[in-house]
């Protein structure tokens, strides 16, 4: 930023400032592929909801109005994802010394929770209806739900595609879907094994990126790589789940509407909705579990196996007596931070121990490590 | 009926858990299951036959048939040692007893129907013995067995009380007149009617009694079977003798009463099937399986298969499709009165299955030692040491007692728990009253209350979980659970507020007619309950505020105050944790705030309902209801935002706002410490209410003592509120040293990179 004169500042009207801010946000949204996709889909969804709402008010149909409100509620998930993907790219400042990267985890968590709520409501509604099937007006149901399905299908396509394009953007790891991924990875050096083993849990479409951790000679370029892609996984997962849930809902409505029209099976509607609710609930559980474990500062599951080995190696260093209070946790996707205290002999070479410890844990994939060295009393 | 006698004495079951690979046992298990299914089929068939054939005749035919077959197979007279006269007398006694028991069993079958008979009568000896041991002795075998016994009793009670079999009752009215053709049945009927219970319930009691008799009889006959020379021989002889014993009675019966059976020839096939499946096959398969597997396992699989197949058969036996199939083998004058499947039967069969699987599971108590392995010679080694200490399983009552104690220990969880109890009690009263008066509104309101309770349960669980010790996996402890729970509760309230908002908007456009009669008493009750909750929780809060009055000044420079809300004070408690680390926060933590807000929202809801009801009644303003709910939704929304904001900040690892100033001055102080060149990556964040964690890198001159600096820095930061700190001290010479060591190219590369980073300590990329 160039220094501006004080007078300039005074003359700047407030409105303009807001506009500037808005355009800045807009630019930052469009800068990243994930947030761009999210934004476009949000616009699509919102316009659909508005069309539905206006049509509902115009034709005075309560069902359409409430459905459009439901759509708005759905949009909140997208909005949360979008906000998170923008926020997570904010610079760190004094207050948020780690930056805002955790926003993505939080967004995933919130999305998951919303989905669980939705599933619960649908389920209870379904039970209520199963006990006492209401008269459903299925004439108008079909076109609306088909349109919703189409919108959601677009969404699924976009995000699936986004996921692919995204993994292409990983630079050298474009082959992330190829079966020889592992062998490629081993070429990085003797230590890549750890990193590879550690990422066994990662999801298919992002399978590639974890490998870059393996060789620490690349550790610098992580920063850029990670930034562009770390912001995506949890958000994308949450949003995708949400859209899939919506799609399932539309499909269920369509099927039950067809069943009701053809065979007069009134029970089809509640059964469909209950099934969908269960499906949503089950599919959300992994996301929730993962984000809760990150938010609770759990030791990263991918490091579960690697860490004891690392402790062993550190304790075998010359002069190290003991290793205390190891804390390892996940900052955001695949960024692990650790702190530990080493009790060393009074005459030990603390600098050497420090660097060796850093080496050992960097190989395991820990990005930031804080080692407090304490000399044992004589 | 007569299953194994002594076979489980010889089986491997008592010698410890010798695990045989499943693949070898699969055929036996399959065989067992098949035989059990056939047996269930046979019992169902015999129920049909018993409608036309007299019970004594039926049993006679069964005994005779199986005796003939067994004589052919076993050859009890030609093989083995001879039988003395005393043994013959014992055998006759034995046979008479077995006749009585089968008589009782089959009579119960006519009363209860096949499904209930199978459920009640076909338990293996081990299950019943374990049950009796639990009921009548002190050392029943641990809490799991007690649980099993409880399940069993619940199942029987279910069958007795909740099995509303209308057909059964109807049949019971006609039955006595129709079938009173023998002295025995007449006697039994009068005994049952003396008990004063309905017909099939009498059957249930009869079956339970005869089950106990059967087990006792089996246990008693073990000695005899050893004397005679094997269970199989005894079984064969027993069948023969009982057929002989029954012969005179059958002759008298057939002479005095006219038979209802048109053609005995049509019954030959069903009889053959019953004899084969119930009497012969089951006996042999059971004997083989108990020899090959452990008895408990055998009993478990058998019971499982039997009960399940009985349930399936009961479902399909009267189905029109199977009717056609069976019409060729069955007498045509089949009366279409069948015992239906009721909810009680299904519940009780589930309980029976659970009970038999629990009761038949081997208990370690009996062996007085646990298998620890095998010696080189192959003999099993047992550990007898831990018997006194070891729990077979967690006892349910003890678990409840423990968790109750934990809950009541702490103030927060105690408050939540009491309020939860109150809420649940109110809910159940409402539900019961709703069911009683058959009012749908009350019931749905009750369910809504139950749903509300989930927030309380979540809060309670979080308050409990917060106190868990840190583990290897959760190295900072579980303190964050309360923040997460507060966050979830807040989100939850947001969603509810949103839905209420939407609902009220739609109602605003199209005000519905509300039935206001029922609303007031219920909502007043709910309001009272919630007011109690608010008092309790806000008391908790003000109490917390009082206990640490010194935090008031901390609050004054506390960036965001929540003063505009009724619960404005809660910010205080946050001001203070830093200064009183380790003591934990007694004030309003995120969890309690979430619960409190939830209760507050409920209270607002009740108030709104009451107000709008009054307005609608007095003035007929139907619009009052949606406006009230709009207002309430907005209020909830606004009051939740601070909570959400705080929780988000914690979850996003923000530097605790109330420590920010202290920390900044502390960092300045650190820079002034002698020998410190600079610092980088200072991260401070609140993990939970009581833990503020921090990490920092320090660059120091090469000639200072690291320990002194670490101590100084730790002290300074501790004053600023950080109680979980790690300081990494780096000396300048560190890097030259690293490159001097031939630690390999990569290490040096990493080091130089780190050094490059250190030159720009404010570079944002560091964090990523």
PDB file of N, CA, C and O in Angstrom, chain B residues 245-309:
ATOM      1  N   UNK B 245     -45.904 -97.122  30.021  1.00  0.00           N
ATOM      2  CA  UNK B 245     -46.676 -96.571  31.140  1.00  0.00           C
ATOM      3  C   UNK B 245     -47.956 -95.929  30.645  1.00  0.00           C
ATOM      4  O   UNK B 245     -49.010 -96.050  31.256  1.00  0.00           O
ATOM      5  N   UNK B 246     -47.842 -95.245  29.526  1.00  0.00           N
ATOM      6  CA  UNK B 246     -49.003 -94.518  29.026  1.00  0.00           C
ATOM      7  C   UNK B 246     -50.028 -95.441  28.372  1.00  0.00           C
ATOM      8  O   UNK B 246     -51.179 -95.051  28.194  1.00  0.00           O
ATOM      9  N   UNK B 247     -49.590 -96.639  28.034  1.00  0.00           N
ATOM     10  CA  UNK B 247     -50.452 -97.531  27.249  1.00  0.00           C
ATOM     11  C   UNK B 247     -51.820 -97.761  27.893  1.00  0.00           C
ATOM     12  O   UNK B 247     -52.844 -97.599  27.221  1.00  0.00           O
ATOM     13  N   UNK B 248     -51.889 -98.155  29.204  1.00  0.00           N
ATOM     14  CA  UNK B 248     -53.210 -98.424  29.791  1.00  0.00           C
ATOM     15  C   UNK B 248     -54.140 -97.219  29.710  1.00  0.00           C
ATOM     16  O   UNK B 248     -55.334 -97.363  29.383  1.00  0.00           O
ATOM     17  N   UNK B 249     -53.594 -96.044  29.991  1.00  0.00           N
ATOM     18  CA  UNK B 249     -54.405 -94.823  29.965  1.00  0.00           C
ATOM     19  C   UNK B 249     -54.992 -94.599  28.571  1.00  0.00           C
ATOM     20  O   UNK B 249     -56.166 -94.273  28.401  1.00  0.00           O
ATOM     21  N   UNK B 250     -54.153 -94.787  27.576  1.00  0.00           N
ATOM     22  CA  UNK B 250     -54.605 -94.570  26.204  1.00  0.00           C
ATOM     23  C   UNK B 250     -55.708 -95.551  25.853  1.00  0.00           C
ATOM     24  O   UNK B 250     -56.711 -95.191  25.220  1.00  0.00           O
ATOM     25  N   UNK B 251     -55.523 -96.787  26.309  1.00  0.00           N
ATOM     26  CA  UNK B 251     -56.539 -97.794  26.012  1.00  0.00           C
ATOM     27  C   UNK B 251     -57.866 -97.402  26.634  1.00  0.00           C
ATOM     28  O   UNK B 251     -58.923 -97.414  25.984  1.00  0.00           O
ATOM     29  N   UNK B 252     -57.804 -96.982  27.918  1.00  0.00           N
ATOM     30  CA  UNK B 252     -59.034 -96.567  28.598  1.00  0.00           C
ATOM     31  C   UNK B 252     -59.668 -95.393  27.879  1.00  0.00           C
ATOM     32  O   UNK B 252     -60.874 -95.359  27.628  1.00  0.00           O
ATOM     33  N   UNK B 253     -58.816 -94.435  27.506  1.00  0.00           N
ATOM     34  CA  UNK B 253     -59.314 -93.229  26.852  1.00  0.00           C
ATOM     35  C   UNK B 253     -60.020 -93.562  25.547  1.00  0.00           C
ATOM     36  O   UNK B 253     -61.142 -93.110  25.292  1.00  0.00           O
ATOM     37  N   UNK B 254     -59.374 -94.349  24.741  1.00  0.00           N
ATOM     38  CA  UNK B 254     -59.949 -94.624  23.420  1.00  0.00           C
ATOM     39  C   UNK B 254     -61.199 -95.481  23.568  1.00  0.00           C
ATOM     40  O   UNK B 254     -62.060 -95.464  22.689  1.00  0.00           O
ATOM     41  N   UNK B 255     -61.294 -96.188  24.687  1.00  0.00           N
ATOM     42  CA  UNK B 255     -62.507 -96.964  24.890  1.00  0.00           C
ATOM     43  C   UNK B 255     -63.660 -96.063  25.314  1.00  0.00           C
ATOM     44  O   UNK B 255     -64.800 -96.264  24.903  1.00  0.00           O
ATOM     45  N   UNK B 256     -63.358 -95.061  26.142  1.00  0.00           N
ATOM     46  CA  UNK B 256     -64.458 -94.268  26.708  1.00  0.00           C
ATOM     47  C   UNK B 256     -64.882 -93.114  25.819  1.00  0.00           C
ATOM     48  O   UNK B 256     -66.055 -92.783  25.749  1.00  0.00           O
ATOM     49  N   UNK B 257     -63.922 -92.443  25.160  1.00  0.00           N
ATOM     50  CA  UNK B 257     -64.314 -91.273  24.369  1.00  0.00           C
ATOM     51  C   UNK B 257     -64.207 -91.586  22.887  1.00  0.00           C
ATOM     52  O   UNK B 257     -63.358 -92.366  22.464  1.00  0.00           O
ATOM     53  N   UNK B 258     -65.096 -90.936  22.162  1.00  0.00           N
ATOM     54  CA  UNK B 258     -65.031 -91.144  20.722  1.00  0.00           C
ATOM     55  C   UNK B 258     -63.985 -90.193  20.142  1.00  0.00           C
ATOM     56  O   UNK B 258     -63.868 -89.045  20.580  1.00  0.00           O
ATOM     57  N   UNK B 259     -63.265 -90.708  19.203  1.00  0.00           N
ATOM     58  CA  UNK B 259     -62.186 -89.912  18.634  1.00  0.00           C
ATOM     59  C   UNK B 259     -62.717 -88.919  17.629  1.00  0.00           C
ATOM     60  O   UNK B 259     -63.696 -89.175  16.935  1.00  0.00           O
ATOM     61  N   UNK B 260     -62.072 -87.746  17.587  1.00  0.00           N
ATOM     62  CA  UNK B 260     -62.486 -86.733  16.633  1.00  0.00           C
ATOM     63  C   UNK B 260     -61.787 -86.902  15.286  1.00  0.00           C
ATOM     64  O   UNK B 260     -62.071 -86.176  14.343  1.00  0.00           O
ATOM     65  N   UNK B 261     -60.849 -87.806  15.291  1.00  0.00           N
ATOM     66  CA  UNK B 261     -60.041 -87.941  14.089  1.00  0.00           C
ATOM     67  C   UNK B 261     -60.768 -88.803  13.071  1.00  0.00           C
ATOM     68  O   UNK B 261     -61.282 -89.868  13.395  1.00  0.00           O
ATOM     69  N   UNK B 262     -60.863 -88.305  11.859  1.00  0.00           N
ATOM     70  CA  UNK B 262     -61.536 -89.060  10.805  1.00  0.00           C
ATOM     71  C   UNK B 262     -60.657 -90.204  10.333  1.00  0.00           C
ATOM     72  O   UNK B 262     -61.049 -91.361  10.359  1.00  0.00           O
ATOM     73  N   UNK B 263     -59.493 -89.846   9.893  1.00  0.00           N
ATOM     74  CA  UNK B 263     -58.624 -90.902   9.368  1.00  0.00           C
ATOM     75  C   UNK B 263     -57.251 -90.749   9.983  1.00  0.00           C
ATOM     76  O   UNK B 263     -56.633 -89.685   9.905  1.00  0.00           O
ATOM     77  N   UNK B 264     -56.831 -91.777  10.641  1.00  0.00           N
ATOM     78  CA  UNK B 264     -55.502 -91.724  11.245  1.00  0.00           C
ATOM     79  C   UNK B 264     -54.409 -91.746  10.183  1.00  0.00           C
ATOM     80  O   UNK B 264     -53.293 -91.325  10.428  1.00  0.00           O
ATOM     81  N   UNK B 265     -54.790 -92.238   9.032  1.00  0.00           N
ATOM     82  CA  UNK B 265     -53.752 -92.377   8.010  1.00  0.00           C
ATOM     83  C   UNK B 265     -53.234 -91.029   7.553  1.00  0.00           C
ATOM     84  O   UNK B 265     -52.057 -90.881   7.228  1.00  0.00           O
ATOM     85  N   UNK B 266     -54.133 -90.030   7.548  1.00  0.00           N
ATOM     86  CA  UNK B 266     -53.674 -88.721   7.088  1.00  0.00           C
ATOM     87  C   UNK B 266     -52.738 -88.079   8.101  1.00  0.00           C
ATOM     88  O   UNK B 266     -52.072 -87.100   7.798  1.00  0.00           O
ATOM     89  N   UNK B 267     -52.747 -88.640   9.300  1.00  0.00           N
ATOM     90  CA  UNK B 267     -51.902 -88.041  10.331  1.00  0.00           C
ATOM     91  C   UNK B 267     -50.532 -88.689  10.425  1.00  0.00           C
ATOM     92  O   UNK B 267     -49.695 -88.255  11.202  1.00  0.00           O
ATOM     93  N   UNK B 268     -50.332 -89.732   9.633  1.00  0.00           N
ATOM     94  CA  UNK B 268     -49.076 -90.466   9.776  1.00  0.00           C
ATOM     95  C   UNK B 268     -47.886 -89.605   9.419  1.00  0.00           C
ATOM     96  O   UNK B 268     -46.906 -89.517  10.157  1.00  0.00           O
ATOM     97  N   UNK B 269     -48.045 -88.888   8.322  1.00  0.00           N
ATOM     98  CA  UNK B 269     -46.915 -88.059   7.887  1.00  0.00           C
ATOM     99  C   UNK B 269     -46.566 -86.960   8.895  1.00  0.00           C
ATOM    100  O   UNK B 269     -45.406 -86.837   9.305  1.00  0.00           O
ATOM    101  N   UNK B 270     -47.561 -86.169   9.347  1.00  0.00           N
ATOM    102  CA  UNK B 270     -47.224 -85.164  10.361  1.00  0.00           C
ATOM    103  C   UNK B 270     -46.619 -85.770  11.617  1.00  0.00           C
ATOM    104  O   UNK B 270     -45.637 -85.232  12.157  1.00  0.00           O
ATOM    105  N   UNK B 271     -47.167 -86.897  12.041  1.00  0.00           N
ATOM    106  CA  UNK B 271     -46.617 -87.521  13.243  1.00  0.00           C
ATOM    107  C   UNK B 271     -45.172 -87.929  13.031  1.00  0.00           C
ATOM    108  O   UNK B 271     -44.308 -87.724  13.892  1.00  0.00           O
ATOM    109  N   UNK B 272     -44.943 -88.507  11.867  1.00  0.00           N
ATOM    110  CA  UNK B 272     -43.575 -88.909  11.559  1.00  0.00           C
ATOM    111  C   UNK B 272     -42.634 -87.736  11.595  1.00  0.00           C
ATOM    112  O   UNK B 272     -41.543 -87.786  12.181  1.00  0.00           O
ATOM    113  N   UNK B 273     -43.105 -86.633  11.044  1.00  0.00           N
ATOM    114  CA  UNK B 273     -42.256 -85.446  11.017  1.00  0.00           C
ATOM    115  C   UNK B 273     -41.979 -84.933  12.419  1.00  0.00           C
ATOM    116  O   UNK B 273     -40.858 -84.558  12.762  1.00  0.00           O
ATOM    117  N   UNK B 274     -43.029 -84.923  13.223  1.00  0.00           N
ATOM    118  CA  UNK B 274     -42.844 -84.417  14.587  1.00  0.00           C
ATOM    119  C   UNK B 274     -41.890 -85.315  15.357  1.00  0.00           C
ATOM    120  O   UNK B 274     -40.986 -84.843  16.057  1.00  0.00           O
ATOM    121  N   UNK B 275     -42.095 -86.606  15.213  1.00  0.00           N
ATOM    122  CA  UNK B 275     -41.226 -87.530  15.939  1.00  0.00           C
ATOM    123  C   UNK B 275     -39.788 -87.337  15.507  1.00  0.00           C
ATOM    124  O   UNK B 275     -38.870 -87.233  16.328  1.00  0.00           O
ATOM    125  N   UNK B 276     -39.632 -87.219  14.208  1.00  0.00           N
ATOM    126  CA  UNK B 276     -38.268 -87.061  13.701  1.00  0.00           C
ATOM    127  C   UNK B 276     -37.637 -85.773  14.190  1.00  0.00           C
ATOM    128  O   UNK B 276     -36.533 -85.769  14.735  1.00  0.00           O
ATOM    129  N   UNK B 277     -38.370 -84.657  14.025  1.00  0.00           N
ATOM    130  CA  UNK B 277     -37.722 -83.369  14.290  1.00  0.00           C
ATOM    131  C   UNK B 277     -37.673 -83.040  15.766  1.00  0.00           C
ATOM    132  O   UNK B 277     -36.664 -82.529  16.251  1.00  0.00           O
ATOM    133  N   UNK B 278     -38.746 -83.323  16.484  1.00  0.00           N
ATOM    134  CA  UNK B 278     -38.783 -82.898  17.880  1.00  0.00           C
ATOM    135  C   UNK B 278     -38.062 -83.883  18.783  1.00  0.00           C
ATOM    136  O   UNK B 278     -37.331 -83.490  19.692  1.00  0.00           O
ATOM    137  N   UNK B 279     -38.285 -85.162  18.513  1.00  0.00           N
ATOM    138  CA  UNK B 279     -37.765 -86.144  19.459  1.00  0.00           C
ATOM    139  C   UNK B 279     -36.365 -86.650  19.083  1.00  0.00           C
ATOM    140  O   UNK B 279     -35.502 -86.757  19.934  1.00  0.00           O
ATOM    141  N   UNK B 280     -36.168 -86.975  17.833  1.00  0.00           N
ATOM    142  CA  UNK B 280     -34.943 -87.710  17.487  1.00  0.00           C
ATOM    143  C   UNK B 280     -33.819 -86.772  17.069  1.00  0.00           C
ATOM    144  O   UNK B 280     -32.772 -86.694  17.716  1.00  0.00           O
ATOM    145  N   UNK B 281     -34.074 -86.028  16.004  1.00  0.00           N
ATOM    146  CA  UNK B 281     -33.001 -85.244  15.389  1.00  0.00           C
ATOM    147  C   UNK B 281     -32.409 -84.250  16.367  1.00  0.00           C
ATOM    148  O   UNK B 281     -31.200 -84.120  16.519  1.00  0.00           O
ATOM    149  N   UNK B 282     -33.314 -83.559  17.064  1.00  0.00           N
ATOM    150  CA  UNK B 282     -32.866 -82.522  17.972  1.00  0.00           C
ATOM    151  C   UNK B 282     -31.972 -83.105  19.056  1.00  0.00           C
ATOM    152  O   UNK B 282     -30.945 -82.529  19.414  1.00  0.00           O
ATOM    153  N   UNK B 283     -32.382 -84.292  19.561  1.00  0.00           N
ATOM    154  CA  UNK B 283     -31.610 -84.919  20.628  1.00  0.00           C
ATOM    155  C   UNK B 283     -30.199 -85.260  20.164  1.00  0.00           C
ATOM    156  O   UNK B 283     -29.216 -84.926  20.814  1.00  0.00           O
ATOM    157  N   UNK B 284     -30.127 -85.857  19.006  1.00  0.00           N
ATOM    158  CA  UNK B 284     -28.808 -86.278  18.517  1.00  0.00           C
ATOM    159  C   UNK B 284     -27.937 -85.079  18.198  1.00  0.00           C
ATOM    160  O   UNK B 284     -26.765 -85.033  18.567  1.00  0.00           O
ATOM    161  N   UNK B 285     -28.528 -84.107  17.500  1.00  0.00           N
ATOM    162  CA  UNK B 285     -27.727 -82.955  17.080  1.00  0.00           C
ATOM    163  C   UNK B 285     -27.214 -82.201  18.298  1.00  0.00           C
ATOM    164  O   UNK B 285     -26.053 -81.792  18.367  1.00  0.00           O
ATOM    165  N   UNK B 286     -28.095 -82.070  19.264  1.00  0.00           N
ATOM    166  CA  UNK B 286     -27.690 -81.354  20.487  1.00  0.00           C
ATOM    167  C   UNK B 286     -26.526 -82.081  21.154  1.00  0.00           C
ATOM    168  O   UNK B 286     -25.545 -81.465  21.584  1.00  0.00           O
ATOM    169  N   UNK B 287     -26.646 -83.396  21.211  1.00  0.00           N
ATOM    170  CA  UNK B 287     -25.577 -84.165  21.858  1.00  0.00           C
ATOM    171  C   UNK B 287     -24.252 -83.994  21.110  1.00  0.00           C
ATOM    172  O   UNK B 287     -23.211 -83.746  21.723  1.00  0.00           O
ATOM    173  N   UNK B 288     -24.326 -84.084  19.805  1.00  0.00           N
ATOM    174  CA  UNK B 288     -23.097 -83.964  19.012  1.00  0.00           C
ATOM    175  C   UNK B 288     -22.501 -82.566  19.181  1.00  0.00           C
ATOM    176  O   UNK B 288     -21.303 -82.389  19.387  1.00  0.00           O
ATOM    177  N   UNK B 289     -23.364 -81.565  19.112  1.00  0.00           N
ATOM    178  CA  UNK B 289     -22.864 -80.195  19.153  1.00  0.00           C
ATOM    179  C   UNK B 289     -22.274 -79.860  20.506  1.00  0.00           C
ATOM    180  O   UNK B 289     -21.267 -79.160  20.594  1.00  0.00           O
ATOM    181  N   UNK B 290     -22.903 -80.328  21.575  1.00  0.00           N
ATOM    182  CA  UNK B 290     -22.322 -80.031  22.879  1.00  0.00           C
ATOM    183  C   UNK B 290     -20.984 -80.724  23.036  1.00  0.00           C
ATOM    184  O   UNK B 290     -20.110 -80.233  23.752  1.00  0.00           O
ATOM    185  N   UNK B 291     -20.820 -81.831  22.368  1.00  0.00           N
ATOM    186  CA  UNK B 291     -19.519 -82.499  22.465  1.00  0.00           C
ATOM    187  C   UNK B 291     -18.469 -81.745  21.670  1.00  0.00           C
ATOM    188  O   UNK B 291     -17.314 -81.658  22.079  1.00  0.00           O
ATOM    189  N   UNK B 292     -18.873 -81.165  20.563  1.00  0.00           N
ATOM    190  CA  UNK B 292     -17.884 -80.523  19.704  1.00  0.00           C
ATOM    191  C   UNK B 292     -17.598 -79.089  20.136  1.00  0.00           C
ATOM    192  O   UNK B 292     -16.467 -78.632  20.087  1.00  0.00           O
ATOM    193  N   UNK B 293     -18.631 -78.372  20.485  1.00  0.00           N
ATOM    194  CA  UNK B 293     -18.430 -76.984  20.908  1.00  0.00           C
ATOM    195  C   UNK B 293     -18.538 -76.930  22.417  1.00  0.00           C
ATOM    196  O   UNK B 293     -18.842 -77.918  23.073  1.00  0.00           O
ATOM    197  N   UNK B 294     -18.316 -75.721  22.960  1.00  0.00           N
ATOM    198  CA  UNK B 294     -18.606 -75.579  24.376  1.00  0.00           C
ATOM    199  C   UNK B 294     -20.113 -75.515  24.537  1.00  0.00           C
ATOM    200  O   UNK B 294     -20.815 -75.008  23.671  1.00  0.00           O
ATOM    201  N   UNK B 295     -20.557 -75.964  25.689  1.00  0.00           N
ATOM    202  CA  UNK B 295     -22.000 -75.983  25.931  1.00  0.00           C
ATOM    203  C   UNK B 295     -22.618 -74.590  25.852  1.00  0.00           C
ATOM    204  O   UNK B 295     -23.693 -74.435  25.277  1.00  0.00           O
ATOM    205  N   UNK B 296     -21.964 -73.569  26.415  1.00  0.00           N
ATOM    206  CA  UNK B 296     -22.600 -72.244  26.368  1.00  0.00           C
ATOM    207  C   UNK B 296     -22.840 -71.758  24.955  1.00  0.00           C
ATOM    208  O   UNK B 296     -23.909 -71.240  24.635  1.00  0.00           O
ATOM    209  N   UNK B 297     -21.830 -72.012  24.112  1.00  0.00           N
ATOM    210  CA  UNK B 297     -21.960 -71.521  22.751  1.00  0.00           C
ATOM    211  C   UNK B 297     -23.091 -72.239  22.038  1.00  0.00           C
ATOM    212  O   UNK B 297     -23.900 -71.635  21.343  1.00  0.00           O
ATOM    213  N   UNK B 298     -23.112 -73.536  22.251  1.00  0.00           N
ATOM    214  CA  UNK B 298     -24.151 -74.359  21.659  1.00  0.00           C
ATOM    215  C   UNK B 298     -25.515 -73.846  22.078  1.00  0.00           C
ATOM    216  O   UNK B 298     -26.410 -73.651  21.256  1.00  0.00           O
ATOM    217  N   UNK B 299     -25.652 -73.601  23.394  1.00  0.00           N
ATOM    218  CA  UNK B 299     -26.941 -73.152  23.905  1.00  0.00           C
ATOM    219  C   UNK B 299     -27.322 -71.813  23.295  1.00  0.00           C
ATOM    220  O   UNK B 299     -28.483 -71.583  22.937  1.00  0.00           O
ATOM    221  N   UNK B 300     -26.302 -70.936  23.139  1.00  0.00           N
ATOM    222  CA  UNK B 300     -26.617 -69.614  22.622  1.00  0.00           C
ATOM    223  C   UNK B 300     -27.114 -69.687  21.182  1.00  0.00           C
ATOM    224  O   UNK B 300     -28.159 -69.154  20.833  1.00  0.00           O
ATOM    225  N   UNK B 301     -26.333 -70.398  20.348  1.00  0.00           N
ATOM    226  CA  UNK B 301     -26.740 -70.499  18.943  1.00  0.00           C
ATOM    227  C   UNK B 301     -28.103 -71.151  18.826  1.00  0.00           C
ATOM    228  O   UNK B 301     -28.956 -70.729  18.047  1.00  0.00           O
ATOM    229  N   UNK B 302     -28.279 -72.222  19.606  1.00  0.00           N
ATOM    230  CA  UNK B 302     -29.522 -72.970  19.521  1.00  0.00           C
ATOM    231  C   UNK B 302     -30.707 -72.100  19.870  1.00  0.00           C
ATOM    232  O   UNK B 302     -31.701 -72.058  19.145  1.00  0.00           O
ATOM    233  N   UNK B 303     -30.569 -71.380  20.994  1.00  0.00           N
ATOM    234  CA  UNK B 303     -31.687 -70.548  21.434  1.00  0.00           C
ATOM    235  C   UNK B 303     -31.987 -69.481  20.394  1.00  0.00           C
ATOM    236  O   UNK B 303     -33.152 -69.219  20.065  1.00  0.00           O
ATOM    237  N   UNK B 304     -30.917 -68.917  19.873  1.00  0.00           N
ATOM    238  CA  UNK B 304     -31.094 -67.862  18.884  1.00  0.00           C
ATOM    239  C   UNK B 304     -31.868 -68.386  17.677  1.00  0.00           C
ATOM    240  O   UNK B 304     -32.859 -67.805  17.255  1.00  0.00           O
ATOM    241  N   UNK B 305     -31.393 -69.501  17.154  1.00  0.00           N
ATOM    242  CA  UNK B 305     -32.029 -70.064  15.964  1.00  0.00           C
ATOM    243  C   UNK B 305     -33.473 -70.434  16.252  1.00  0.00           C
ATOM    244  O   UNK B 305     -34.382 -70.150  15.455  1.00  0.00           O
ATOM    245  N   UNK B 306     -33.679 -71.047  17.397  1.00  0.00           N
ATOM    246  CA  UNK B 306     -35.012 -71.530  17.727  1.00  0.00           C
ATOM    247  C   UNK B 306     -35.997 -70.372  17.832  1.00  0.00           C
ATOM    248  O   UNK B 306     -37.083 -70.396  17.237  1.00  0.00           O
ATOM    249  N   UNK B 307     -35.601 -69.345  18.577  1.00  0.00           N
ATOM    250  CA  UNK B 307     -36.534 -68.241  18.792  1.00  0.00           C
ATOM    251  C   UNK B 307     -36.809 -67.494  17.494  1.00  0.00           C
ATOM    252  O   UNK B 307     -37.956 -67.138  17.196  1.00  0.00           O
ATOM    253  N   UNK B 308     -35.754 -67.295  16.728  1.00  0.00           N
ATOM    254  CA  UNK B 308     -35.954 -66.558  15.479  1.00  0.00           C
ATOM    255  C   UNK B 308     -36.854 -67.328  14.532  1.00  0.00           C
ATOM    256  O   UNK B 308     -37.777 -66.771  13.940  1.00  0.00           O
ATOM    257  N   UNK B 309     -36.578 -68.620  14.429  1.00  0.00           N
ATOM    258  CA  UNK B 309     -37.403 -69.390  13.505  1.00  0.00           C
ATOM    259  C   UNK B 309     -38.835 -69.463  14.013  1.00  0.00           C
ATOM    260  O   UNK B 309     -39.777 -69.461  13.213  1.00  0.00           O
TER     261      UNK B 309
END
